[in-house]
XYZ file of C-alpha atoms in Angstrom:
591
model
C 133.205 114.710 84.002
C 134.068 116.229 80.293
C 131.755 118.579 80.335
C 130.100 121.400 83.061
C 127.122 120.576 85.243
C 124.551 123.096 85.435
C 122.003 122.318 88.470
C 118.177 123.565 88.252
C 117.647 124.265 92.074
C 113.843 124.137 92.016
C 111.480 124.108 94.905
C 108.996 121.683 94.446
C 105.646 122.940 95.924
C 106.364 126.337 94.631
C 107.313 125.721 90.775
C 103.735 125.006 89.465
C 101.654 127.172 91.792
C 99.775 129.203 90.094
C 97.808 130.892 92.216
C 98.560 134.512 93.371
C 96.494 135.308 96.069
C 99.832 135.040 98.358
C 97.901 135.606 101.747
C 100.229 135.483 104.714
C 100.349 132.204 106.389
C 97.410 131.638 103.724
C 96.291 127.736 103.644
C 97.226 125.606 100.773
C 93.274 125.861 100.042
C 94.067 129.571 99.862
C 97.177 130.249 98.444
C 97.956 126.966 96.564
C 100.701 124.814 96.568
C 102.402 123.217 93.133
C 102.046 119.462 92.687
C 104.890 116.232 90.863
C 102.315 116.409 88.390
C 103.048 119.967 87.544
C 106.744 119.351 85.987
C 105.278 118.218 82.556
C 107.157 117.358 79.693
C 106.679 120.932 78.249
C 108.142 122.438 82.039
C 111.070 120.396 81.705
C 112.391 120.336 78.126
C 112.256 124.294 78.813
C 114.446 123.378 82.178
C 116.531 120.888 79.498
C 116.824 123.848 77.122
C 118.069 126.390 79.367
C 121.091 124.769 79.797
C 120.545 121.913 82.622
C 121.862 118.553 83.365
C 120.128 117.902 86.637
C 117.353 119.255 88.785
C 117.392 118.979 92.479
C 114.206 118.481 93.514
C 113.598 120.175 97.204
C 111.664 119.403 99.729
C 110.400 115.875 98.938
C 110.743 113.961 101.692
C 107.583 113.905 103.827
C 108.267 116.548 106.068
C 106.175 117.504 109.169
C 102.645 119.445 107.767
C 99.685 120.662 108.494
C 97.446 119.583 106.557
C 94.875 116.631 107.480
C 96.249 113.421 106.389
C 94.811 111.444 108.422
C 92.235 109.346 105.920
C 95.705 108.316 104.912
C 96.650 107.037 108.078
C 99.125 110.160 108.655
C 98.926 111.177 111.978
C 98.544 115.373 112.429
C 101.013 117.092 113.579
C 101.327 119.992 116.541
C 101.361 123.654 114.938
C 103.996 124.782 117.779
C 106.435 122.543 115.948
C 106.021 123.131 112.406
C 107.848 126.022 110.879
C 105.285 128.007 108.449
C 101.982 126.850 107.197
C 103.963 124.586 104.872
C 106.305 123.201 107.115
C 110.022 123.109 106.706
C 111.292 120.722 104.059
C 114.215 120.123 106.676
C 112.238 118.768 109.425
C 111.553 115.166 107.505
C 108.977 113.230 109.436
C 109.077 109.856 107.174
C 112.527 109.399 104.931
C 110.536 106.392 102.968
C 108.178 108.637 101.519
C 107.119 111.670 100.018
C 105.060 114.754 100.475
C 101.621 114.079 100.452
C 100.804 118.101 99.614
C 102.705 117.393 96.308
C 100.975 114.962 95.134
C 97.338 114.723 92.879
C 96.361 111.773 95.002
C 98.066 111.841 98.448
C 97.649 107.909 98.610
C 99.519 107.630 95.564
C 102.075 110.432 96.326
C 105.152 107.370 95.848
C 104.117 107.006 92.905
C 103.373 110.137 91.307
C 106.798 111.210 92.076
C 108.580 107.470 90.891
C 106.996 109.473 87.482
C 108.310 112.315 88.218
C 111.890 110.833 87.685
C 110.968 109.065 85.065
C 109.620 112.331 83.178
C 113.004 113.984 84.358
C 115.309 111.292 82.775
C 113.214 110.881 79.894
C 113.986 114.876 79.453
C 117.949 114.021 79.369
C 118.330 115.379 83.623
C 119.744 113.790 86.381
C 117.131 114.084 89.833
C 118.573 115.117 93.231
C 116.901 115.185 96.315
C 117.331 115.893 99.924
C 119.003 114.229 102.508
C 119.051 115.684 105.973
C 121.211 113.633 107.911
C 121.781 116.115 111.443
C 118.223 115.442 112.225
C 114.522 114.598 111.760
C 111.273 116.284 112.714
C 110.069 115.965 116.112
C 107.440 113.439 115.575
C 109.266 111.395 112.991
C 106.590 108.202 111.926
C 107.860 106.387 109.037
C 104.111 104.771 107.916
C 105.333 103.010 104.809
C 108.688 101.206 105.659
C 110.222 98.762 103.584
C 110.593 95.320 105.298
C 112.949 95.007 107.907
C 113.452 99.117 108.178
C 112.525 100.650 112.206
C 112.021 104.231 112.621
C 114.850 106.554 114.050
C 114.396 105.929 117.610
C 112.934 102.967 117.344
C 114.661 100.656 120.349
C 116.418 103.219 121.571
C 117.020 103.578 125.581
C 115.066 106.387 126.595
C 116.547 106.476 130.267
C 120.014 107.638 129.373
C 121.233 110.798 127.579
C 123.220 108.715 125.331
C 124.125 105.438 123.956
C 125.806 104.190 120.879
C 122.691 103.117 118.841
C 120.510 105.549 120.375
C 119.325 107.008 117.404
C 118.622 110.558 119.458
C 120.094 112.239 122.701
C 117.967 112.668 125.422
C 117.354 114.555 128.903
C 115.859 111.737 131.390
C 113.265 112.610 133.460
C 112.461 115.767 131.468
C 109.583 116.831 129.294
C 109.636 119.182 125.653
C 108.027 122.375 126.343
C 107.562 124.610 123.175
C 109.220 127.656 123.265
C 108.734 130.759 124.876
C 107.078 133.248 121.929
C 108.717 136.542 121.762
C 109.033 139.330 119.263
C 104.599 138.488 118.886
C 105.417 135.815 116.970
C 102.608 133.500 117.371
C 102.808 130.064 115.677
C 100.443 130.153 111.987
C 100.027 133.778 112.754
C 97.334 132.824 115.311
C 95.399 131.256 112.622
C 93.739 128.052 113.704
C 93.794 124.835 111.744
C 90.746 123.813 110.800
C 91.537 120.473 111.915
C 92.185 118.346 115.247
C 95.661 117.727 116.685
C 97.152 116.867 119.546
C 100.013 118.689 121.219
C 103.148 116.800 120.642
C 104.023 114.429 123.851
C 107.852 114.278 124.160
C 108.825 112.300 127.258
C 111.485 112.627 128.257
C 112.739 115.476 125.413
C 115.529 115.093 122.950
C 118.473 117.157 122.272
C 116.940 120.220 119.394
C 118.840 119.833 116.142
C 121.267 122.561 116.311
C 122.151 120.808 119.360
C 119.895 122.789 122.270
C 120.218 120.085 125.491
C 117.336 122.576 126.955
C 113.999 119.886 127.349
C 112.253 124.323 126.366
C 114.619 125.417 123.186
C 114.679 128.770 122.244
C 112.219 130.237 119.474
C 115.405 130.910 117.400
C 116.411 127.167 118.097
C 115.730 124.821 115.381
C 112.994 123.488 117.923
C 110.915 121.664 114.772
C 113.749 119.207 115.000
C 115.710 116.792 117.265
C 119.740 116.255 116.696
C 120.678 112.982 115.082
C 123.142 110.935 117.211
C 126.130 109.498 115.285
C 128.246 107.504 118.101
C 129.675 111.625 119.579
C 129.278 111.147 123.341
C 127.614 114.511 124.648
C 131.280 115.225 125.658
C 132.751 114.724 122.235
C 134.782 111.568 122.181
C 133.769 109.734 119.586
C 132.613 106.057 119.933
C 133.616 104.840 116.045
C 136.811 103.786 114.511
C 138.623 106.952 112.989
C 139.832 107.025 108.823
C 143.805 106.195 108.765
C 145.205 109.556 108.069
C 146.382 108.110 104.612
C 142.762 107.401 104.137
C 142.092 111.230 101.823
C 144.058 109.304 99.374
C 142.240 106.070 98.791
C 139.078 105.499 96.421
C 135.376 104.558 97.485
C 136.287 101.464 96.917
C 138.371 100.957 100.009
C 136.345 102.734 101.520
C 133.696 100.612 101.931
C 135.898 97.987 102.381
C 137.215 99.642 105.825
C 133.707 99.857 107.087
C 132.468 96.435 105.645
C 134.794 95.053 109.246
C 133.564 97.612 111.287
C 130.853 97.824 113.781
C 128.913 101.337 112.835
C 126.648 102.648 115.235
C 122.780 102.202 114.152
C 122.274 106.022 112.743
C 125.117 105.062 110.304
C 123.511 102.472 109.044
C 119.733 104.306 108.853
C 120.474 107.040 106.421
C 122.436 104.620 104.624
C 119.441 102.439 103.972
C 117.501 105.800 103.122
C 120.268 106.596 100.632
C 120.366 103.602 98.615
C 116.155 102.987 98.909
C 116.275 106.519 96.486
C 118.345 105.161 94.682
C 116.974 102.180 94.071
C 113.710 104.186 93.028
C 115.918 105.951 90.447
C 117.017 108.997 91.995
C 121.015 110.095 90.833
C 122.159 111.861 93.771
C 121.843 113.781 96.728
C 122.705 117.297 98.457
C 123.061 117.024 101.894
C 122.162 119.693 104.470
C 124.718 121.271 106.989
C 127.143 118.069 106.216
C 129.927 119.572 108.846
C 127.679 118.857 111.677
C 127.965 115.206 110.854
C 131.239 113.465 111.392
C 133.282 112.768 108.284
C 133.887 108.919 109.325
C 130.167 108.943 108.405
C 130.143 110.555 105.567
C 133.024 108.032 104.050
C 130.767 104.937 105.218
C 127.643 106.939 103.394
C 129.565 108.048 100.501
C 131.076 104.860 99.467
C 128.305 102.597 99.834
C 126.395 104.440 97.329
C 129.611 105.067 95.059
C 129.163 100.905 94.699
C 126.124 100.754 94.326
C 126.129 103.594 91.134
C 130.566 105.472 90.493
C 128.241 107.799 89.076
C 126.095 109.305 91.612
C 126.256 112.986 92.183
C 126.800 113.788 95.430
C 126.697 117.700 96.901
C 126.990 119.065 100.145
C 126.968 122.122 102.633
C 130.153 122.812 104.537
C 130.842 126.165 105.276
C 134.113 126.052 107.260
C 136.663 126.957 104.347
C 139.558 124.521 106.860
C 137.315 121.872 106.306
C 136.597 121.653 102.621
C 139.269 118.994 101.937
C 139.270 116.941 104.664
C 135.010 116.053 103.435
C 136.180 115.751 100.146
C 138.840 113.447 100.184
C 138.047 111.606 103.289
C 134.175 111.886 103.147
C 134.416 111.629 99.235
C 131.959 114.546 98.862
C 131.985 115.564 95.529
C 130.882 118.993 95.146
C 130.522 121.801 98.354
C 129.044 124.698 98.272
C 131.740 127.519 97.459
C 129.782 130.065 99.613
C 132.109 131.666 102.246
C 134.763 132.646 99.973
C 133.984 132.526 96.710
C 129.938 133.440 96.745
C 130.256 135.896 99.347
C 133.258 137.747 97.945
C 131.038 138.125 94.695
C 128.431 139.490 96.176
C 130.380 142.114 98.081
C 131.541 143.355 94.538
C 127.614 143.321 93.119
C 126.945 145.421 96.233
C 129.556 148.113 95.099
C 131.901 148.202 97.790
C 133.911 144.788 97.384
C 137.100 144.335 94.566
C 137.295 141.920 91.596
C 140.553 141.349 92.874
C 139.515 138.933 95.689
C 137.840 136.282 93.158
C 141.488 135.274 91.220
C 142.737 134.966 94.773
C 140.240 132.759 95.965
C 140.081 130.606 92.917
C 143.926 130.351 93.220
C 144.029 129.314 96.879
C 141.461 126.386 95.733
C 142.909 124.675 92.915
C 143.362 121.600 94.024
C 140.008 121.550 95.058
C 138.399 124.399 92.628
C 136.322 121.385 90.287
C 134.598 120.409 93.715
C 133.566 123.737 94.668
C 129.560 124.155 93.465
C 129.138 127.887 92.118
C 125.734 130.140 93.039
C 124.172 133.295 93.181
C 120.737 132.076 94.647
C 119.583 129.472 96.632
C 116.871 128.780 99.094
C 118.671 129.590 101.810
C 120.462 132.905 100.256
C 118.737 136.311 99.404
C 117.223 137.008 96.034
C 119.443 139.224 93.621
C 117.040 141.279 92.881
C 115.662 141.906 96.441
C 116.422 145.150 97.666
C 117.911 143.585 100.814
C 120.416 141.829 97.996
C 121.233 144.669 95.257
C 117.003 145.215 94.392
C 118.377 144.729 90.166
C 118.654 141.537 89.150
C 120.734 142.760 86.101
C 123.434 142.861 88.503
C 123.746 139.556 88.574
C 124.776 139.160 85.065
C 128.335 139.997 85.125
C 128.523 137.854 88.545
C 127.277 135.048 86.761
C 129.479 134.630 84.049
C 131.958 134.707 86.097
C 130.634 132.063 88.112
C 129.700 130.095 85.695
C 133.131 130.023 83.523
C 135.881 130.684 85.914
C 136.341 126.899 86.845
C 135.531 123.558 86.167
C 133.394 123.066 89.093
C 129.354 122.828 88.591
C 127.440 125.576 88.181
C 123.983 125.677 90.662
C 120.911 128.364 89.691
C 118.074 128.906 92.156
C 114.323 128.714 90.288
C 113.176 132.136 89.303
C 116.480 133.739 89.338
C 116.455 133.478 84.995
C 113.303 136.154 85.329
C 114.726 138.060 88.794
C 112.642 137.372 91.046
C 112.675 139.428 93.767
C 110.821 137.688 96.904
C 108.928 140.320 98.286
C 105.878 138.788 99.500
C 105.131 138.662 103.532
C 104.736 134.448 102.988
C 104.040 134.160 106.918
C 107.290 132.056 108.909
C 110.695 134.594 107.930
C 110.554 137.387 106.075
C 110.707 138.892 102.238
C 114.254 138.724 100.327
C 114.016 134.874 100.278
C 111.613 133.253 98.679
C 109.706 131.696 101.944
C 110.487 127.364 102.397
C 108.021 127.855 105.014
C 104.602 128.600 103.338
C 102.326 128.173 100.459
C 103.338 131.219 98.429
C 103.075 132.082 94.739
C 106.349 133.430 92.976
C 105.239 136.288 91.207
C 108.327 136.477 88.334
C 108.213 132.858 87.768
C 104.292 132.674 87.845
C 104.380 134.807 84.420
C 106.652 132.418 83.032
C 104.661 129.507 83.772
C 101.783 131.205 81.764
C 98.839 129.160 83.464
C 101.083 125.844 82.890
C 102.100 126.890 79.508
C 105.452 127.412 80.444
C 106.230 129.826 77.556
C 107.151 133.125 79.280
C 103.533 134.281 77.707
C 103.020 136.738 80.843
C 106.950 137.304 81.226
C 107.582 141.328 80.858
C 110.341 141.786 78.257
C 112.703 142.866 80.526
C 111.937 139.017 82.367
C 112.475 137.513 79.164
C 115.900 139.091 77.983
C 117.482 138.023 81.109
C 115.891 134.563 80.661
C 117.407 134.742 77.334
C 120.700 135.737 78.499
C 121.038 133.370 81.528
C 120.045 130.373 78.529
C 122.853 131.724 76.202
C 125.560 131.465 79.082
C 124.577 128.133 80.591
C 124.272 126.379 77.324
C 127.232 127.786 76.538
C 129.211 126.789 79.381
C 127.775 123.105 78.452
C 128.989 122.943 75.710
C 132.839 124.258 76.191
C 135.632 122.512 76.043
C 137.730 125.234 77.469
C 135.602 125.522 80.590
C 137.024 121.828 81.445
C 140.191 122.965 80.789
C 142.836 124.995 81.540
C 142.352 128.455 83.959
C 144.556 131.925 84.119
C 143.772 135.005 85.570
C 144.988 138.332 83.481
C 143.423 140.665 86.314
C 146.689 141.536 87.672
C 148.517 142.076 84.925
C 146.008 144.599 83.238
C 145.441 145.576 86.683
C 149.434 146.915 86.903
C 149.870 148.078 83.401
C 146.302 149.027 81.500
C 145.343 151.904 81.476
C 141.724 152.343 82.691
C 141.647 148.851 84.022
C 140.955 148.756 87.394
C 139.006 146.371 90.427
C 135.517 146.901 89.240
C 136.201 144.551 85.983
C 137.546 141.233 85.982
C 139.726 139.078 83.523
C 141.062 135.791 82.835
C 141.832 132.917 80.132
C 140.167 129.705 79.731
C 141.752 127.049 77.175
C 141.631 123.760 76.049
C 143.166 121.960 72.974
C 141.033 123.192 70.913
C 139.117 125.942 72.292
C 140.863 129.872 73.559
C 138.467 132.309 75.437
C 138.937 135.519 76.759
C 136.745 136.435 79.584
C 136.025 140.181 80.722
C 133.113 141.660 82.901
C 132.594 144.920 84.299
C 130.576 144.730 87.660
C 130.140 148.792 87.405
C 126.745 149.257 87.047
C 127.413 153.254 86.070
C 130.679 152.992 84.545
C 132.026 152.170 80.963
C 135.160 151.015 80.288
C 137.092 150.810 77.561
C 140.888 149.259 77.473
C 143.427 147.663 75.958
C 143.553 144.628 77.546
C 146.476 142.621 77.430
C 147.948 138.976 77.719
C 151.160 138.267 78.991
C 154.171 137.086 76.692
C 154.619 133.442 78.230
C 150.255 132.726 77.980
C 151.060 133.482 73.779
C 153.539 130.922 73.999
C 151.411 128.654 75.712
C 148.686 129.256 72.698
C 151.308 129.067 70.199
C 149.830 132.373 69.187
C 152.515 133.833 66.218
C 152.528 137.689 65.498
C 149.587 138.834 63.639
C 145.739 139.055 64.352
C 143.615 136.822 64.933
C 139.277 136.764 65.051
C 137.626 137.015 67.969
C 133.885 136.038 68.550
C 131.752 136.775 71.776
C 129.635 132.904 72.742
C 127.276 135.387 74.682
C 125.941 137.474 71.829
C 128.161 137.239 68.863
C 130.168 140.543 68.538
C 133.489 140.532 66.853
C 136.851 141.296 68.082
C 140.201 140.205 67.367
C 143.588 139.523 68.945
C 146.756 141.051 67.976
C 150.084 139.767 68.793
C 152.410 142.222 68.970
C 156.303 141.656 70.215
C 154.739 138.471 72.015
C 151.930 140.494 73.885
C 148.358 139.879 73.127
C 146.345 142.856 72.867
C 142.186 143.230 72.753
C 140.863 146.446 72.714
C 137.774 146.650 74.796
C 134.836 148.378 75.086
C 132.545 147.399 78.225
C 128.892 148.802 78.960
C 127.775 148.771 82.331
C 126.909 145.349 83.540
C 128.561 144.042 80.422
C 130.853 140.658 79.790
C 132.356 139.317 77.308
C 133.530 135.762 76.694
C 135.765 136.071 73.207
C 136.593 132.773 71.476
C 139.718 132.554 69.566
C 138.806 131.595 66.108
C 141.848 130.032 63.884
């Protein structure tokens, strides 16, 4: 890549609801739900112009819903198994279709969103979706297969707890029973559809996602869902060929090669199909959900097939076990992770007051082989909001953290809808609770509801403090874009200033960025009460690096245009700084 990725994380039914009744576990007749049709040009040249190169689209896939579908020959499906009014977008009940709830016209729904990517790519983005490969929704019913394509479970041999091409795992001579309610948790809040269903049959029952081999999983299960089976025998061994150990090394290329003379067992082979079918329908790439619980022999044989088909297809992925990072990367040719469990969580210890800015240089250092491929956030769907009080309850908090995010690697940089105008997520959607904005339930999002202005998508109803940190979140990512330097070379100054600066200390963070022909400083202070001002310095051997002769030299902020200038002095570089509260600067050298 020569320049940074920026990722629009948007959820789908949410972005162009704009209806605010937000009842909880209100009916999409009540409370609304946001529609393909709703991402206009106008919605997404804003997106375009605030600094993005690709959208991932969430929760597309037909999931498991309420709502009557039947007229459209989708068959109902049992309330005791559906997270939220909505449904979870991670219980997928037909992987060769889409939402019907998103769509104008539910018959039509393939087709409204085959415009949908056309709209996107038209507006210069890249489209992600979905793909949940550890497992499916309980009553998965694929009603619009391509030729030749058989449902997961289709075939399979329902009298043993495993087999090879058994799609699922099951428990013979058992029967699913819903879980046991506790806590007075009652499934739609006790509300009853106003349609007819029938309770979900399961005979025998399947192994629960997270792996449950109880035929009654536990409420706190993921009970909507049943575990994919990938050839791992209920006792581990593994009934596939293993990657050569030399294997990290090779490209996709070989890859696919290995696997062309192998045997793969009939899952492998499934989302495969599913894979290149999007693609084929003009979708770039895909973020997969809780990757680690999927062997990495699949993940090359996934990975490579749709590296032939398109080099350039993004691919992005959840693994949260820090020991396991490389091994999906080079083996499973991922090529982005989420850089949560170091990296994100470390940074929001410091916005909560109590962690140091000296963890992050540490971090970054310990990944740098690996720091392009490690996605940066601050909000997602699955994290809390910044500005919930459960988070920090001040989304201005998150500036500093997200310049830092966004310029101290290479590595994309991923922002969660409604986090440019700090949302907050405090409505009671239903299924979980306030501080994330619910995946669950039709729910309007207050912040981002005045900056869609009745569809406008102008800010119009956006309260000025909304629209400065809109404005400031557009300034950084087009920024970051745009840089040269942020492909380039990386140096952290913390420690330095950190030993000899006076009034420098772990609640402000620094560091160099540099390419041929672009120098930045970066500085932020994550104090939200404290000022600081410094003479911050750059060590002897990073001048000579910069071929920086005695003498000053111009400074300009990319953020919001104040001046500054360098001074070399004996070798040293010196800046003298002056940081607000909150405040960062990122200082381009000007020759």
């Amino acid at each position: 890549m020569n320049s940074k990725i920026v990722i629009y994380h948007v959820f789908t039914r949410l972005f162009g609801n704009t209806n605010t009744n937000n009842k909880p576990w209100g009916t999409i007749e009540e409370n609304g739900v946001g529609k393909f049709a709703d991402f206009t040009k106008k919605a997404l040249d804003e997106i375009k112009d605030l600094g993005v190169t690709h959208i991932w689209f969430t929760g597309v896939p037909h999931h498991a819903v309420i709502n009557d579908y039947t007229e459209i020959g989708i068959s109902n499906d049992d309330p005791d198994v559906v997270k939220g009014r909505a449904g979870s977008p991670y219980a997928v009940k037909d992987y060769y279709n889409v939402s019907p709830d998103l769509a104008k016209d539910p018959a039509k729904r393939l087709k409204e969103f085959k415009s949908l990517i056309d709209r996107t790519h038209k507006a210069d983005m890249k489209v992600i979706i979905d793909i949940v490969p550890n497992h499916v929704a309980r009553k998965y019913e694929g009603k619009t297969n391509p030729k030749g394509v058989s449902d997961f479970g289709f075939g399979d041999d329902t009298s043993i707890e495993y087999q090879k091409d058994n799609n699922f795992y099951y428990i013979p001579g058992t029967e699913f029973k819903t879980p046991q309610w506790r806590d007075g948790y009652v499934p739609l809040g006790g509300n009853t559809p106003h349609l007819s269903y029938t309770e979900l049959e399961e005979i025998p029952a399947k192994w629960t996602g997270n792996g449950s081999r109880s035929p009654q999983p536990d409420m706190n299960d993921w009970y909507e869902t049943v575990r994919i089976n990938y050839g791992v025998r209920p006792d581990g061994r593994l009934d596939f060929d293993m990657l050569p150990n030399d294997f990290g090394e090779k490209d996709h290329e070989e890859h696919f090669n290995y696997w062309k003379k192998r045997v793969v067992p009939s899952s492998w082979r499934k989302f495969r199909d599913v894979a290149l079918y999007w693609m084929e329908m003009g979708v770039d790439g895909f973020r997969y959900d809780m990757a680690e619980m999927v062997p990495v022999e699949f993940w090359s044989y996934m990975n490579s097939s749709i590296k032939m088909k398109n080099p350039d297809a993004f691919i992005m992925a959840e693994v949260y076990n820090p020991d396991l990072y490389r091994t999906y990367i080079y083996k499973g040719k991922m090529d982005y992770l989420y850089d949560k469990v170091d990296f994100y969580d470390g940074l929001k210890h410091i916005m909560k007051g109590y962690g140091w800015s000296d963890h992050l240089p540490v971090v970054q250092n310990g990944l740098q082989d690996i720091e392009h491929n490690m996605l940066h956030f601050l909000e997602n769907h699955d994290e809390q909001r910044i500005a919930s009080p459960e988070f920090v309850g001040n989304a201005e908090i998150g500036r500093p953290a997200m310049v830092v995010s966004a310029t101290i690697g290479t590595s994309p940089t991923m922002i969660y809808f409604g986090q440019e105008v700090g949302e907050p997520a405090a409505e009671h959607a239903g299924f979980g609770s306030p501080s994330r904005t619910s995946i669950f339930d039709y729910i309007g999002v207050p912040h981002h509801q005045r900056w869609v202005n009745n569809k406008k998508f102008d800010g119009g109803q956006s309260t000025p403090k909304e629209a400065l940190l809109r404005d400031f979140y557009k300034r950084l990512l087009n920024f970051t874009i745009n840089s040269e330097a942020l492909m380039g070379a990386y140096r952290e100054i913390h420690f330095y200033n950190k030993e000899i600066t006076e009034n420098y200390n772990h609640r402000v963070l620094s560091y160099v960025r540099w390419s041929e022909n672009q120098k930045l400083i970066v500085v932020s202070n994550f104090d939200v009460n404290d000022h600081f001002a410094f003479d911050l310095k750059l060590p002897v051997d990073l001048m000579k690096t910069w071929e920086l002769k005695e003498g000053s030299y111009p400074l300009k902020d990319a953020l919001y245009g104040h001046t500054n200038s360098l001074r070399i002095e004996n070798g040293e570089g010196h800046v003298a700084i002056k940081l607000n509260p909150l405040e960062s600067f990122i200082f381009e050298l000007k020759s």
